[in-house]
Amino acid sequence: MTTPTLRNPEEITDTVDWGEIPTMIEGHSHTSGVLLHKGPEGQSECGIWICTPGYWDCHVTRDEFCHFLQGRATYTRDDGEVIEITPGTVA
């Protein structure tokens, strides 16, 4: 078995249209992406997620690891902590 390796992920163009964010507060964010790996019983997933600008309510319902390649985002936690995301951020 070989180890999966992803080179130049920002060059991936064969993404699937995942539609608009359903919890929009302002704007019309559209998402697309590709699922690269799904673990046994769906316990873990790995993929590429792309979205257009907007402001929405987001609740992460399970463990998540993100490496941001492009763009920027601001996350505001329920406790008021603000997390600024820029290219290269790992969260």
PDB file of C-alpha atoms in Angstrom:
ATOM      1  CA  MET A   1       0.000   0.000   0.000  1.00  0.00           C
ATOM      2  CA  THR A   2       1.359   3.431  -0.902  1.00  0.00           C
ATOM      3  CA  THR A   3       1.063   6.527   1.241  1.00  0.00           C
ATOM      4  CA  PRO A   4      -1.424   9.051  -0.217  1.00  0.00           C
ATOM      5  CA  THR A   5       0.354  12.268  -1.155  1.00  0.00           C
ATOM      6  CA  LEU A   6      -1.244  15.470  -2.399  1.00  0.00           C
ATOM      7  CA  ARG A   7       0.976  17.931  -4.232  1.00  0.00           C
ATOM      8  CA  ASN A   8      -0.180  21.416  -5.259  1.00  0.00           C
ATOM      9  CA  PRO A   9      -3.721  21.116  -3.824  1.00  0.00           C
ATOM     10  CA  GLU A  10      -4.495  24.684  -4.924  1.00  0.00           C
ATOM     11  CA  GLU A  11      -4.342  23.422  -8.531  1.00  0.00           C
ATOM     12  CA  ILE A  12      -7.201  20.917  -8.100  1.00  0.00           C
ATOM     13  CA  THR A  13      -9.985  21.809 -10.546  1.00  0.00           C
ATOM     14  CA  ASP A  14     -12.207  18.709 -10.596  1.00  0.00           C
ATOM     15  CA  THR A  15     -14.371  19.745  -7.637  1.00  0.00           C
ATOM     16  CA  VAL A  16     -18.024  18.949  -6.944  1.00  0.00           C
ATOM     17  CA  ASP A  17     -20.607  21.734  -6.572  1.00  0.00           C
ATOM     18  CA  TRP A  18     -21.853  21.577  -2.965  1.00  0.00           C
ATOM     19  CA  GLY A  19     -24.221  24.543  -3.272  1.00  0.00           C
ATOM     20  CA  GLU A  20     -24.804  27.562  -1.085  1.00  0.00           C
ATOM     21  CA  ILE A  21     -24.179  27.755   2.656  1.00  0.00           C
ATOM     22  CA  PRO A  22     -27.620  27.186   4.267  1.00  0.00           C
ATOM     23  CA  THR A  23     -26.962  29.335   7.363  1.00  0.00           C
ATOM     24  CA  MET A  24     -26.102  32.620   5.617  1.00  0.00           C
ATOM     25  CA  ILE A  25     -26.287  35.842   7.631  1.00  0.00           C
ATOM     26  CA  GLU A  26     -24.963  38.125   4.891  1.00  0.00           C
ATOM     27  CA  GLY A  27     -23.974  37.483   1.260  1.00  0.00           C
ATOM     28  CA  HIS A  28     -24.305  34.322  -0.814  1.00  0.00           C
ATOM     29  CA  SER A  29     -21.385  31.952  -0.167  1.00  0.00           C
ATOM     30  CA  HIS A  30     -21.122  29.084  -2.612  1.00  0.00           C
ATOM     31  CA  THR A  31     -19.114  25.946  -1.841  1.00  0.00           C
ATOM     32  CA  SER A  32     -17.415  23.217  -3.814  1.00  0.00           C
ATOM     33  CA  GLY A  33     -14.813  20.608  -3.070  1.00  0.00           C
ATOM     34  CA  VAL A  34     -13.642  17.064  -3.411  1.00  0.00           C
ATOM     35  CA  LEU A  35     -13.547  14.221  -0.879  1.00  0.00           C
ATOM     36  CA  LEU A  36     -10.095  12.639  -1.065  1.00  0.00           C
ATOM     37  CA  HIS A  37     -10.402   9.992   1.662  1.00  0.00           C
ATOM     38  CA  LYS A  38     -13.099   8.652   3.981  1.00  0.00           C
ATOM     39  CA  GLY A  39     -12.124   6.421   6.895  1.00  0.00           C
ATOM     40  CA  PRO A  40     -13.942   3.316   8.117  1.00  0.00           C
ATOM     41  CA  GLU A  41     -17.566   3.993   9.105  1.00  0.00           C
ATOM     42  CA  GLY A  42     -17.105   7.653   8.113  1.00  0.00           C
ATOM     43  CA  GLN A  43     -15.061   8.352  11.252  1.00  0.00           C
ATOM     44  CA  SER A  44     -12.612  10.589   9.419  1.00  0.00           C
ATOM     45  CA  GLU A  45     -12.571  12.475   6.143  1.00  0.00           C
ATOM     46  CA  CYS A  46      -9.953  14.350   4.180  1.00  0.00           C
ATOM     47  CA  GLY A  47     -10.632  16.676   1.299  1.00  0.00           C
ATOM     48  CA  ILE A  48     -10.484  20.091  -0.313  1.00  0.00           C
ATOM     49  CA  TRP A  49     -13.159  22.699   0.491  1.00  0.00           C
ATOM     50  CA  ILE A  50     -13.581  25.937  -1.466  1.00  0.00           C
ATOM     51  CA  CYS A  51     -16.023  28.753  -0.704  1.00  0.00           C
ATOM     52  CA  THR A  52     -16.790  32.249  -1.912  1.00  0.00           C
ATOM     53  CA  PRO A  53     -16.979  35.233   0.490  1.00  0.00           C
ATOM     54  CA  GLY A  54     -19.850  35.685   2.909  1.00  0.00           C
ATOM     55  CA  TYR A  55     -20.878  35.751   6.556  1.00  0.00           C
ATOM     56  CA  TRP A  56     -22.648  32.782   8.118  1.00  0.00           C
ATOM     57  CA  ASP A  57     -23.256  30.862  11.318  1.00  0.00           C
ATOM     58  CA  CYS A  58     -20.998  27.793  11.500  1.00  0.00           C
ATOM     59  CA  HIS A  59     -21.030  25.071  14.149  1.00  0.00           C
ATOM     60  CA  VAL A  60     -18.274  22.448  14.043  1.00  0.00           C
ATOM     61  CA  THR A  61     -19.909  19.261  15.324  1.00  0.00           C
ATOM     62  CA  ARG A  62     -16.844  17.008  15.435  1.00  0.00           C
ATOM     63  CA  ASP A  63     -13.055  17.171  15.507  1.00  0.00           C
ATOM     64  CA  GLU A  64     -11.680  19.076  12.541  1.00  0.00           C
ATOM     65  CA  PHE A  65      -8.212  19.886  11.218  1.00  0.00           C
ATOM     66  CA  CYS A  66      -7.824  22.634   8.605  1.00  0.00           C
ATOM     67  CA  HIS A  67      -4.836  23.912   6.646  1.00  0.00           C
ATOM     68  CA  PHE A  68      -5.835  27.124   4.871  1.00  0.00           C
ATOM     69  CA  LEU A  69      -4.147  27.548   1.485  1.00  0.00           C
ATOM     70  CA  GLN A  70      -5.733  30.758   0.198  1.00  0.00           C
ATOM     71  CA  GLY A  71      -8.038  33.565   1.257  1.00  0.00           C
ATOM     72  CA  ARG A  72      -8.870  34.769   4.721  1.00  0.00           C
ATOM     73  CA  ALA A  73     -11.528  34.199   7.348  1.00  0.00           C
ATOM     74  CA  THR A  74     -12.482  35.345  10.814  1.00  0.00           C
ATOM     75  CA  TYR A  75     -13.958  32.870  13.278  1.00  0.00           C
ATOM     76  CA  THR A  76     -15.660  34.183  16.399  1.00  0.00           C
ATOM     77  CA  ARG A  77     -16.193  31.537  19.055  1.00  0.00           C
ATOM     78  CA  ASP A  78     -19.261  31.520  21.307  1.00  0.00           C
ATOM     79  CA  ASP A  79     -17.009  32.718  24.166  1.00  0.00           C
ATOM     80  CA  GLY A  80     -15.985  35.786  22.084  1.00  0.00           C
ATOM     81  CA  GLU A  81     -12.482  34.622  21.106  1.00  0.00           C
ATOM     82  CA  VAL A  82     -11.631  35.845  17.591  1.00  0.00           C
ATOM     83  CA  ILE A  83      -9.428  33.689  15.367  1.00  0.00           C
ATOM     84  CA  GLU A  84      -7.995  35.339  12.231  1.00  0.00           C
ATOM     85  CA  ILE A  85      -7.224  32.939   9.385  1.00  0.00           C
ATOM     86  CA  THR A  86      -4.758  33.751   6.583  1.00  0.00           C
ATOM     87  CA  PRO A  87      -2.961  31.560   4.009  1.00  0.00           C
ATOM     88  CA  GLY A  88      -0.759  29.037   5.793  1.00  0.00           C
ATOM     89  CA  THR A  89      -2.842  28.948   8.995  1.00  0.00           C
ATOM     90  CA  VAL A  90      -3.328  25.507  10.528  1.00  0.00           C
ATOM     91  CA  ALA A  91      -6.236  25.225  12.946  1.00  0.00           C
TER      92      ALA A  91
END
